[in-house]
PDB file of C-alpha atoms and ligand atoms in Angstrom:
ATOM      1  CA  MET P   1      15.936 -11.226  -7.442  1.00 98.00           C
ATOM      2  CA  LYS P   2      14.836  -9.605  -4.205  1.00 98.00           C
ATOM      3  CA  PHE P   3      11.510  -7.768  -4.167  1.00 98.00           C
ATOM      4  CA  PHE P   4      11.330  -4.446  -2.365  1.00 98.00           C
ATOM      5  CA  VAL P   5       7.991  -2.653  -2.177  1.00 98.00           C
ATOM      6  CA  ASP P   6       8.062   1.003  -3.184  1.00 98.00           C
ATOM      7  CA  THR P   7       5.456   2.452  -0.855  1.00 98.00           C
ATOM      8  CA  ALA P   8       4.804   3.783   2.643  1.00 98.00           C
ATOM      9  CA  ASP P   9       1.323   2.216   2.692  1.00 98.00           C
ATOM     10  CA  ILE P  10       1.416  -0.176   5.662  1.00 98.00           C
ATOM     11  CA  ASP P  11      -1.650  -2.198   4.640  1.00 98.00           C
ATOM     12  CA  ALA P  12      -0.269  -2.798   1.154  1.00 98.00           C
ATOM     13  CA  ILE P  13       3.121  -3.833   2.580  1.00 98.00           C
ATOM     14  CA  ARG P  14       1.452  -6.193   5.067  1.00 98.00           C
ATOM     15  CA  GLU P  15      -0.655  -7.887   2.377  1.00 98.00           C
ATOM     16  CA  LEU P  16       2.386  -8.650   0.224  1.00 98.00           C
ATOM     17  CA  HIS P  17       4.503  -9.609   3.246  1.00 98.00           C
ATOM     18  CA  GLU P  18       1.970 -12.257   4.286  1.00 98.00           C
ATOM     19  CA  LEU P  19       2.617 -13.904   0.920  1.00 97.00           C
ATOM     20  CA  GLY P  20       6.406 -13.764   1.328  1.00 96.00           C
ATOM     21  CA  MET P  21       6.801 -11.172  -1.413  1.00 97.00           C
ATOM     22  CA  VAL P  22       8.631  -8.481   0.563  1.00 98.00           C
ATOM     23  CA  ASP P  23      12.398  -8.582   1.031  1.00 98.00           C
ATOM     24  CA  GLY P  24      12.571  -4.864   1.822  1.00 98.00           C
ATOM     25  CA  VAL P  25      10.834  -1.523   1.406  1.00 98.00           C
ATOM     26  CA  THR P  26      11.772   1.746  -0.265  1.00 98.00           C
ATOM     27  CA  THR P  27      10.299   5.136   0.490  1.00 98.00           C
ATOM     28  CA  ASN P  28      11.038   8.654  -0.699  1.00 97.00           C
ATOM     29  CA  PRO P  29       9.695  12.133   0.149  1.00 98.00           C
ATOM     30  CA  SER P  30       6.899  11.796  -2.437  1.00 97.00           C
ATOM     31  CA  LEU P  31       5.754   8.456  -0.993  1.00 97.00           C
ATOM     32  CA  ILE P  32       5.822   9.854   2.568  1.00 98.00           C
ATOM     33  CA  MET P  33       3.716  12.791   1.347  1.00 98.00           C
ATOM     34  CA  LYS P  34       1.306  10.360  -0.320  1.00 97.00           C
ATOM     35  CA  SER P  35       0.956   8.328   2.906  1.00 97.00           C
ATOM     36  CA  GLY P  36      -0.064  11.443   4.839  1.00 97.00           C
ATOM     37  CA  ARG P  37       1.943  10.088   7.797  1.00 97.00           C
ATOM     38  CA  ASP P  38       4.827  11.380   9.898  1.00 98.00           C
ATOM     39  CA  ILE P  39       8.092  10.076   8.400  1.00 98.00           C
ATOM     40  CA  LYS P  40       9.506   8.695  11.645  1.00 98.00           C
ATOM     41  CA  GLU P  41       6.250   7.073  12.760  1.00 98.00           C
ATOM     42  CA  VAL P  42       5.460   5.349   9.480  1.00 98.00           C
ATOM     43  CA  THR P  43       9.076   4.304   8.880  1.00 98.00           C
ATOM     44  CA  LYS P  44       9.260   2.778  12.371  1.00 98.00           C
ATOM     45  CA  GLU P  45       6.086   0.788  11.715  1.00 98.00           C
ATOM     46  CA  ILE P  46       7.536  -0.497   8.451  1.00 98.00           C
ATOM     47  CA  CYS P  47      10.840  -1.406  10.119  1.00 98.00           C
ATOM     48  CA  GLU P  48       8.994  -3.412  12.764  1.00 98.00           C
ATOM     49  CA  LEU P  49       6.944  -5.267  10.147  1.00 98.00           C
ATOM     50  CA  ILE P  50       9.692  -6.012   7.612  1.00 98.00           C
ATOM     51  CA  PRO P  51      13.034  -7.447   8.740  1.00 98.00           C
ATOM     52  CA  GLY P  52      14.790  -6.534   5.465  1.00 98.00           C
ATOM     53  CA  PRO P  53      16.258  -3.152   4.493  1.00 98.00           C
ATOM     54  CA  VAL P  54      13.874  -0.194   4.705  1.00 98.00           C
ATOM     55  CA  SER P  55      15.069   2.842   2.747  1.00 98.00           C
ATOM     56  CA  ALA P  56      14.373   6.260   4.268  1.00 98.00           C
ATOM     57  CA  GLU P  57      15.480   9.312   2.324  1.00 98.00           C
ATOM     58  CA  THR P  58      17.366  12.375   3.525  1.00 98.00           C
ATOM     59  CA  VAL P  59      16.227  15.782   2.272  1.00 98.00           C
ATOM     60  CA  ALA P  60      19.262  18.006   2.955  1.00 98.00           C
ATOM     61  CA  LEU P  61      21.193  19.038  -0.135  1.00 98.00           C
ATOM     62  CA  ASP P  62      24.633  19.344   1.492  1.00 98.00           C
ATOM     63  CA  ALA P  63      26.748  16.422   2.716  1.00 98.00           C
ATOM     64  CA  GLU P  64      26.844  17.563   6.316  1.00 98.00           C
ATOM     65  CA  GLY P  65      23.061  17.853   6.425  1.00 98.00           C
ATOM     66  CA  MET P  66      22.587  14.454   4.760  1.00 98.00           C
ATOM     67  CA  ILE P  67      24.949  12.832   7.262  1.00 98.00           C
ATOM     68  CA  ALA P  68      23.107  14.380  10.212  1.00 98.00           C
ATOM     69  CA  GLU P  69      19.701  13.378   8.816  1.00 98.00           C
ATOM     70  CA  GLY P  70      20.994   9.911   7.949  1.00 98.00           C
ATOM     71  CA  ARG P  71      22.194   9.339  11.515  1.00 98.00           C
ATOM     72  CA  GLU P  72      18.799  10.498  12.803  1.00 98.00           C
ATOM     73  CA  LEU P  73      16.889   8.195  10.421  1.00 98.00           C
ATOM     74  CA  ALA P  74      19.157   5.276  11.344  1.00 98.00           C
ATOM     75  CA  LYS P  75      17.921   5.551  14.949  1.00 98.00           C
ATOM     76  CA  ILE P  76      14.479   4.393  13.736  1.00 98.00           C
ATOM     77  CA  GLY P  77      15.627   0.797  13.272  1.00 98.00           C
ATOM     78  CA  ASP P  78      18.640  -1.449  12.663  1.00 98.00           C
ATOM     79  CA  ASN P  79      17.293  -2.249   9.198  1.00 98.00           C
ATOM     80  CA  ILE P  80      17.256   1.353   7.936  1.00 98.00           C
ATOM     81  CA  ALA P  81      19.054   1.991   4.640  1.00 98.00           C
ATOM     82  CA  ILE P  82      19.762   5.708   4.404  1.00 98.00           C
ATOM     83  CA  LYS P  83      18.834   7.067   1.008  1.00 98.00           C
ATOM     84  CA  VAL P  84      20.908   9.909  -0.422  1.00 98.00           C
ATOM     85  CA  PRO P  85      20.721  11.431  -3.907  1.00 98.00           C
ATOM     86  CA  LEU P  86      23.369  10.822  -6.535  1.00 98.00           C
ATOM     87  CA  THR P  87      25.043  14.212  -6.252  1.00 98.00           C
ATOM     88  CA  TRP P  88      28.619  14.927  -5.263  1.00 98.00           C
ATOM     89  CA  ALA P  89      27.348  15.779  -1.756  1.00 98.00           C
ATOM     90  CA  GLY P  90      25.363  12.527  -1.741  1.00 98.00           C
ATOM     91  CA  LEU P  91      28.505  10.550  -2.571  1.00 98.00           C
ATOM     92  CA  GLN P  92      30.384  12.279   0.253  1.00 98.00           C
ATOM     93  CA  ALA P  93      27.581  11.433   2.663  1.00 98.00           C
ATOM     94  CA  CYS P  94      27.513   7.848   1.355  1.00 98.00           C
ATOM     95  CA  LYS P  95      31.211   7.398   2.081  1.00 98.00           C
ATOM     96  CA  VAL P  96      30.886   8.688   5.640  1.00 98.00           C
ATOM     97  CA  LEU P  97      27.682   6.798   6.483  1.00 98.00           C
ATOM     98  CA  THR P  98      28.845   3.465   5.043  1.00 98.00           C
ATOM     99  CA  GLY P  99      32.126   4.008   6.928  1.00 98.00           C
ATOM    100  CA  GLU P 100      30.025   4.022  10.103  1.00 98.00           C
ATOM    101  CA  GLY P 101      28.653   0.612   9.141  1.00 98.00           C
ATOM    102  CA  ARG P 102      25.261   1.858   7.932  1.00 98.00           C
ATOM    103  CA  MET P 103      23.430   0.723   4.799  1.00 98.00           C
ATOM    104  CA  VAL P 104      23.219   3.449   2.156  1.00 98.00           C
ATOM    105  CA  ASN P 105      20.982   3.514  -0.904  1.00 98.00           C
ATOM    106  CA  VAL P 106      22.158   6.039  -3.501  1.00 98.00           C
ATOM    107  CA  THR P 107      19.120   7.149  -5.447  1.00 98.00           C
ATOM    108  CA  LEU P 108      18.186   9.134  -8.559  1.00 98.00           C
ATOM    109  CA  CYS P 109      20.813   7.357 -10.678  1.00 98.00           C
ATOM    110  CA  PHE P 110      20.506   7.850 -14.438  1.00 98.00           C
ATOM    111  CA  SER P 111      23.897   6.772 -15.825  1.00 98.00           C
ATOM    112  CA  ALA P 112      26.471   3.984 -15.536  1.00 98.00           C
ATOM    113  CA  ASN P 113      29.091   6.578 -14.580  1.00 98.00           C
ATOM    114  CA  GLN P 114      26.969   7.700 -11.646  1.00 98.00           C
ATOM    115  CA  ALA P 115      26.578   4.052 -10.609  1.00 98.00           C
ATOM    116  CA  LEU P 116      30.351   3.551 -10.829  1.00 98.00           C
ATOM    117  CA  LEU P 117      30.939   6.511  -8.504  1.00 98.00           C
ATOM    118  CA  ALA P 118      28.356   5.201  -6.031  1.00 98.00           C
ATOM    119  CA  ALA P 119      30.079   1.809  -5.920  1.00 98.00           C
ATOM    120  CA  LYS P 120      33.459   3.485  -5.355  1.00 98.00           C
ATOM    121  CA  ALA P 121      31.886   5.474  -2.496  1.00 98.00           C
ATOM    122  CA  GLY P 122      30.817   2.171  -0.905  1.00 98.00           C
ATOM    123  CA  ALA P 123      27.056   2.294  -1.575  1.00 98.00           C
ATOM    124  CA  THR P 124      25.079  -0.714  -0.363  1.00 98.00           C
ATOM    125  CA  PHE P 125      22.461  -0.142  -3.083  1.00 99.00           C
ATOM    126  CA  ILE P 126      22.374   1.890  -6.280  1.00 99.00           C
ATOM    127  CA  SER P 127      18.906   2.925  -7.468  1.00 98.00           C
ATOM    128  CA  PRO P 128      18.690   3.518 -11.236  1.00 98.00           C
ATOM    129  CA  PHE P 129      15.267   4.916 -12.223  1.00 98.00           C
ATOM    130  CA  VAL P 130      14.115   3.018 -15.308  1.00 98.00           C
ATOM    131  CA  GLY P 131      10.617   4.472 -15.695  1.00 98.00           C
ATOM    132  CA  ARG P 132      11.832   8.054 -15.705  1.00 98.00           C
ATOM    133  CA  LEU P 133      14.351   7.234 -18.454  1.00 98.00           C
ATOM    134  CA  ASP P 134      11.600   5.544 -20.476  1.00 98.00           C
ATOM    135  CA  ASP P 135       9.615   8.778 -20.001  1.00 98.00           C
ATOM    136  CA  ILE P 136      12.242  10.681 -22.004  1.00 98.00           C
ATOM    137  CA  ASN P 137      12.547   7.975 -24.680  1.00 98.00           C
ATOM    138  CA  ILE P 138      15.720   6.368 -23.320  1.00 98.00           C
ATOM    139  CA  ASP P 139      15.420   2.651 -22.595  1.00 98.00           C
ATOM    140  CA  GLY P 140      15.780   2.428 -18.820  1.00 98.00           C
ATOM    141  CA  MET P 141      16.588  -1.268 -18.963  1.00 98.00           C
ATOM    142  CA  ASP P 142      19.686  -0.576 -21.080  1.00 98.00           C
ATOM    143  CA  LEU P 143      21.029   1.277 -18.050  1.00 98.00           C
ATOM    144  CA  ILE P 144      20.419  -1.728 -15.789  1.00 98.00           C
ATOM    145  CA  ALA P 145      22.342  -3.931 -18.232  1.00 98.00           C
ATOM    146  CA  GLU P 146      25.222  -1.423 -18.396  1.00 98.00           C
ATOM    147  CA  ILE P 147      25.516  -1.178 -14.619  1.00 98.00           C
ATOM    148  CA  ARG P 148      25.337  -4.972 -14.313  1.00 98.00           C
ATOM    149  CA  GLN P 149      28.279  -5.256 -16.718  1.00 98.00           C
ATOM    150  CA  VAL P 150      30.335  -2.549 -15.012  1.00 98.00           C
ATOM    151  CA  TYR P 151      29.782  -3.986 -11.540  1.00 98.00           C
ATOM    152  CA  ASP P 152      30.521  -7.531 -12.695  1.00 98.00           C
ATOM    153  CA  ASN P 153      33.699  -6.388 -14.501  1.00 98.00           C
ATOM    154  CA  TYR P 154      35.136  -5.237 -11.196  1.00 98.00           C
ATOM    155  CA  ASP P 155      33.297  -7.395  -8.668  1.00 98.00           C
ATOM    156  CA  PHE P 156      31.636  -4.462  -6.936  1.00 98.00           C
ATOM    157  CA  SER P 157      29.378  -5.619  -4.126  1.00 98.00           C
ATOM    158  CA  THR P 158      26.949  -2.676  -4.465  1.00 98.00           C
ATOM    159  CA  GLU P 159      23.522  -4.141  -5.224  1.00 98.00           C
ATOM    160  CA  ILE P 160      21.588  -2.929  -8.266  1.00 99.00           C
ATOM    161  CA  LEU P 161      18.161  -1.887  -6.996  1.00 98.00           C
ATOM    162  CA  THR P 162      16.049  -1.287 -10.083  1.00 98.00           C
ATOM    163  CA  ALA P 163      13.677   1.573  -9.267  1.00 98.00           C
ATOM    164  CA  SER P 164      10.934   3.643 -10.877  1.00 98.00           C
ATOM    165  CA  ILE P 165       9.419   0.375 -12.054  1.00 98.00           C
ATOM    166  CA  ARG P 166       6.079   0.943 -13.742  1.00 98.00           C
ATOM    167  CA  SER P 167       5.058  -2.454 -15.165  1.00 98.00           C
ATOM    168  CA  ALA P 168       5.250  -6.200 -14.714  1.00 98.00           C
ATOM    169  CA  ASN P 169       7.392  -6.254 -17.854  1.00 98.00           C
ATOM    170  CA  HIS P 170       9.977  -4.064 -16.099  1.00 98.00           C
ATOM    171  CA  MET P 171      10.126  -6.719 -13.344  1.00 98.00           C
ATOM    172  CA  LYS P 172      10.759  -9.490 -15.862  1.00 98.00           C
ATOM    173  CA  GLU P 173      13.432  -7.504 -17.676  1.00 98.00           C
ATOM    174  CA  ALA P 174      15.204  -6.609 -14.424  1.00 98.00           C
ATOM    175  CA  ALA P 175      15.244 -10.299 -13.460  1.00 98.00           C
ATOM    176  CA  LEU P 176      16.522 -11.371 -16.895  1.00 98.00           C
ATOM    177  CA  ILE P 177      19.369  -8.851 -16.726  1.00 98.00           C
ATOM    178  CA  GLY P 178      20.256 -10.018 -13.221  1.00 98.00           C
ATOM    179  CA  ALA P 179      19.417  -6.965 -11.129  1.00 98.00           C
ATOM    180  CA  ASP P 180      19.916  -7.827  -7.469  1.00 98.00           C
ATOM    181  CA  VAL P 181      16.709  -6.111  -6.368  1.00 98.00           C
ATOM    182  CA  ALA P 182      13.631  -4.570  -7.948  1.00 98.00           C
ATOM    183  CA  THR P 183      11.480  -2.114  -6.069  1.00 98.00           C
ATOM    184  CA  ALA P 184       7.956  -1.714  -7.349  1.00 98.00           C
ATOM    185  CA  PRO P 185       4.600  -0.328  -6.272  1.00 98.00           C
ATOM    186  CA  PRO P 186       2.284  -3.012  -4.818  1.00 98.00           C
ATOM    187  CA  ASN P 187      -0.027  -2.972  -7.861  1.00 98.00           C
ATOM    188  CA  VAL P 188       2.872  -3.824 -10.185  1.00 98.00           C
ATOM    189  CA  ILE P 189       3.903  -6.797  -8.048  1.00 98.00           C
ATOM    190  CA  LYS P 190       0.306  -8.030  -8.021  1.00 98.00           C
ATOM    191  CA  ALA P 191       0.000  -7.509 -11.795  1.00 98.00           C
ATOM    192  CA  MET P 192       2.800 -10.050 -12.297  1.00 98.00           C
ATOM    193  CA  ALA P 193       0.225 -12.753 -11.489  1.00 98.00           C
ATOM    194  CA  ASN P 194      -2.008 -11.787 -14.394  1.00 98.00           C
ATOM    195  CA  HIS P 195      -2.193 -13.542 -17.743  1.00 98.00           C
ATOM    196  CA  VAL P 196      -5.055 -13.431 -20.210  1.00 98.00           C
ATOM    197  CA  LEU P 197      -4.660 -17.156 -20.953  1.00 98.00           C
ATOM    198  CA  THR P 198      -4.905 -17.981 -17.241  1.00 98.00           C
ATOM    199  CA  ASP P 199      -8.225 -16.122 -17.114  1.00 98.00           C
ATOM    200  CA  LYS P 200      -9.428 -17.767 -20.313  1.00 98.00           C
ATOM    201  CA  GLY P 201      -8.388 -21.250 -19.161  1.00 98.00           C
ATOM    202  CA  LEU P 202     -10.066 -20.772 -15.799  1.00 98.00           C
ATOM    203  CA  ASP P 203     -13.303 -19.650 -17.463  1.00 98.00           C
ATOM    204  CA  ALA P 204     -13.295 -22.810 -19.594  1.00 98.00           C
ATOM    205  CA  PHE P 205     -12.581 -25.093 -16.614  1.00 98.00           C
ATOM    206  CA  MET P 206     -15.374 -23.450 -14.599  1.00 98.00           C
ATOM    207  CA  ALA P 207     -17.849 -23.821 -17.459  1.00 98.00           C
ATOM    208  CA  ASP P 208     -17.030 -27.538 -17.882  1.00 98.00           C
ATOM    209  CA  TRP P 209     -17.062 -28.145 -14.128  1.00 98.00           C
ATOM    210  CA  ALA P 210     -20.546 -26.649 -13.859  1.00 98.00           C
ATOM    211  CA  LYS P 211     -21.731 -29.203 -16.462  1.00 98.00           C
ATOM    212  CA  THR P 212     -20.529 -32.128 -14.294  1.00 98.00           C
ATOM    213  CA  GLY P 213     -22.923 -31.141 -11.505  1.00 98.00           C
ATOM    214  CA  GLN P 214     -20.270 -32.220  -8.959  1.00 98.00           C
ATOM    215  CA  SER P 215     -18.845 -30.470  -5.902  1.00 97.00           C
ATOM    216  CA  ILE P 216     -15.541 -31.122  -4.141  1.00 98.00           C
ATOM    217  CA  ILE P 217     -16.725 -30.270  -0.630  1.00 97.00           C
TER     218      ILE P 217
HETATM  219  O1  LIG W   1      11.664   3.827  -6.703  1.00 89.93           O
HETATM  220  C1  LIG W   1      11.601   5.158  -7.079  1.00 89.93           C
HETATM  221  C2  LIG W   1      10.197   5.501  -7.383  1.00 89.93           C
HETATM  222  O2  LIG W   1       9.480   5.791  -6.214  1.00 89.93           O
HETATM  223  C3  LIG W   1      10.027   6.533  -8.411  1.00 89.93           C
HETATM  224  O3  LIG W   1       9.060   6.052  -9.240  1.00 89.93           O
HETATM  225  O4  LIG W   1       7.290   6.145 -10.889  1.00 89.93           O
HETATM  226  O5  LIG W   1       7.868   8.187  -9.533  1.00 89.93           O
HETATM  227  O6  LIG W   1       9.394   7.381 -11.314  1.00 89.93           O
HETATM  228  P1  LIG W   1       8.371   6.992 -10.297  1.00 89.93           P
END
């Protein structure tokens, strides 16, 4: 499973990238707002740092506007994936932009039917939001499993990009289901390293080592 980082925080992206944990980056208007940076400047910096797909989101609500914004965002770097919302206008924009050979990430997906439409419209990535479904007491991971089945039934090449990931457990479940990509905030990716038994075992080893009175260097 590919790891995308869901942030526009350059330092956080760099730290994970140095460890080989970043296959791509996703941003959205809320993350750009949080970064306090200019969208084109920060997205360009990310594109130069990370060779993989970097999603940058359009904000127009009509297809024509999304297409124009998408073309503008694509000028930032060859690795830009233009993000459009899963609306009818977004699907129209997806069809046109992928027809021009650009990567398109269709976002704000909450049903298998929406994902089916995005695949038919040629989306490079579909972004189902698991955390926001969990928020309304619908198991977000069930949606990932449904989309996996639908796409496999018909050999769609659209990649399932599990989004709105809130926990390390979401990462594990996405990997078990066979999502192509998971995008997560940096703290969630780092939390995957944690285990209470690792901490406990390390404490015990350190206590015993201290009793030996030895040093390695
Ligand atoms: O990947 C989409 C993400 O940025 C949304 O996450 O936690 O706001 O639902 P969240």
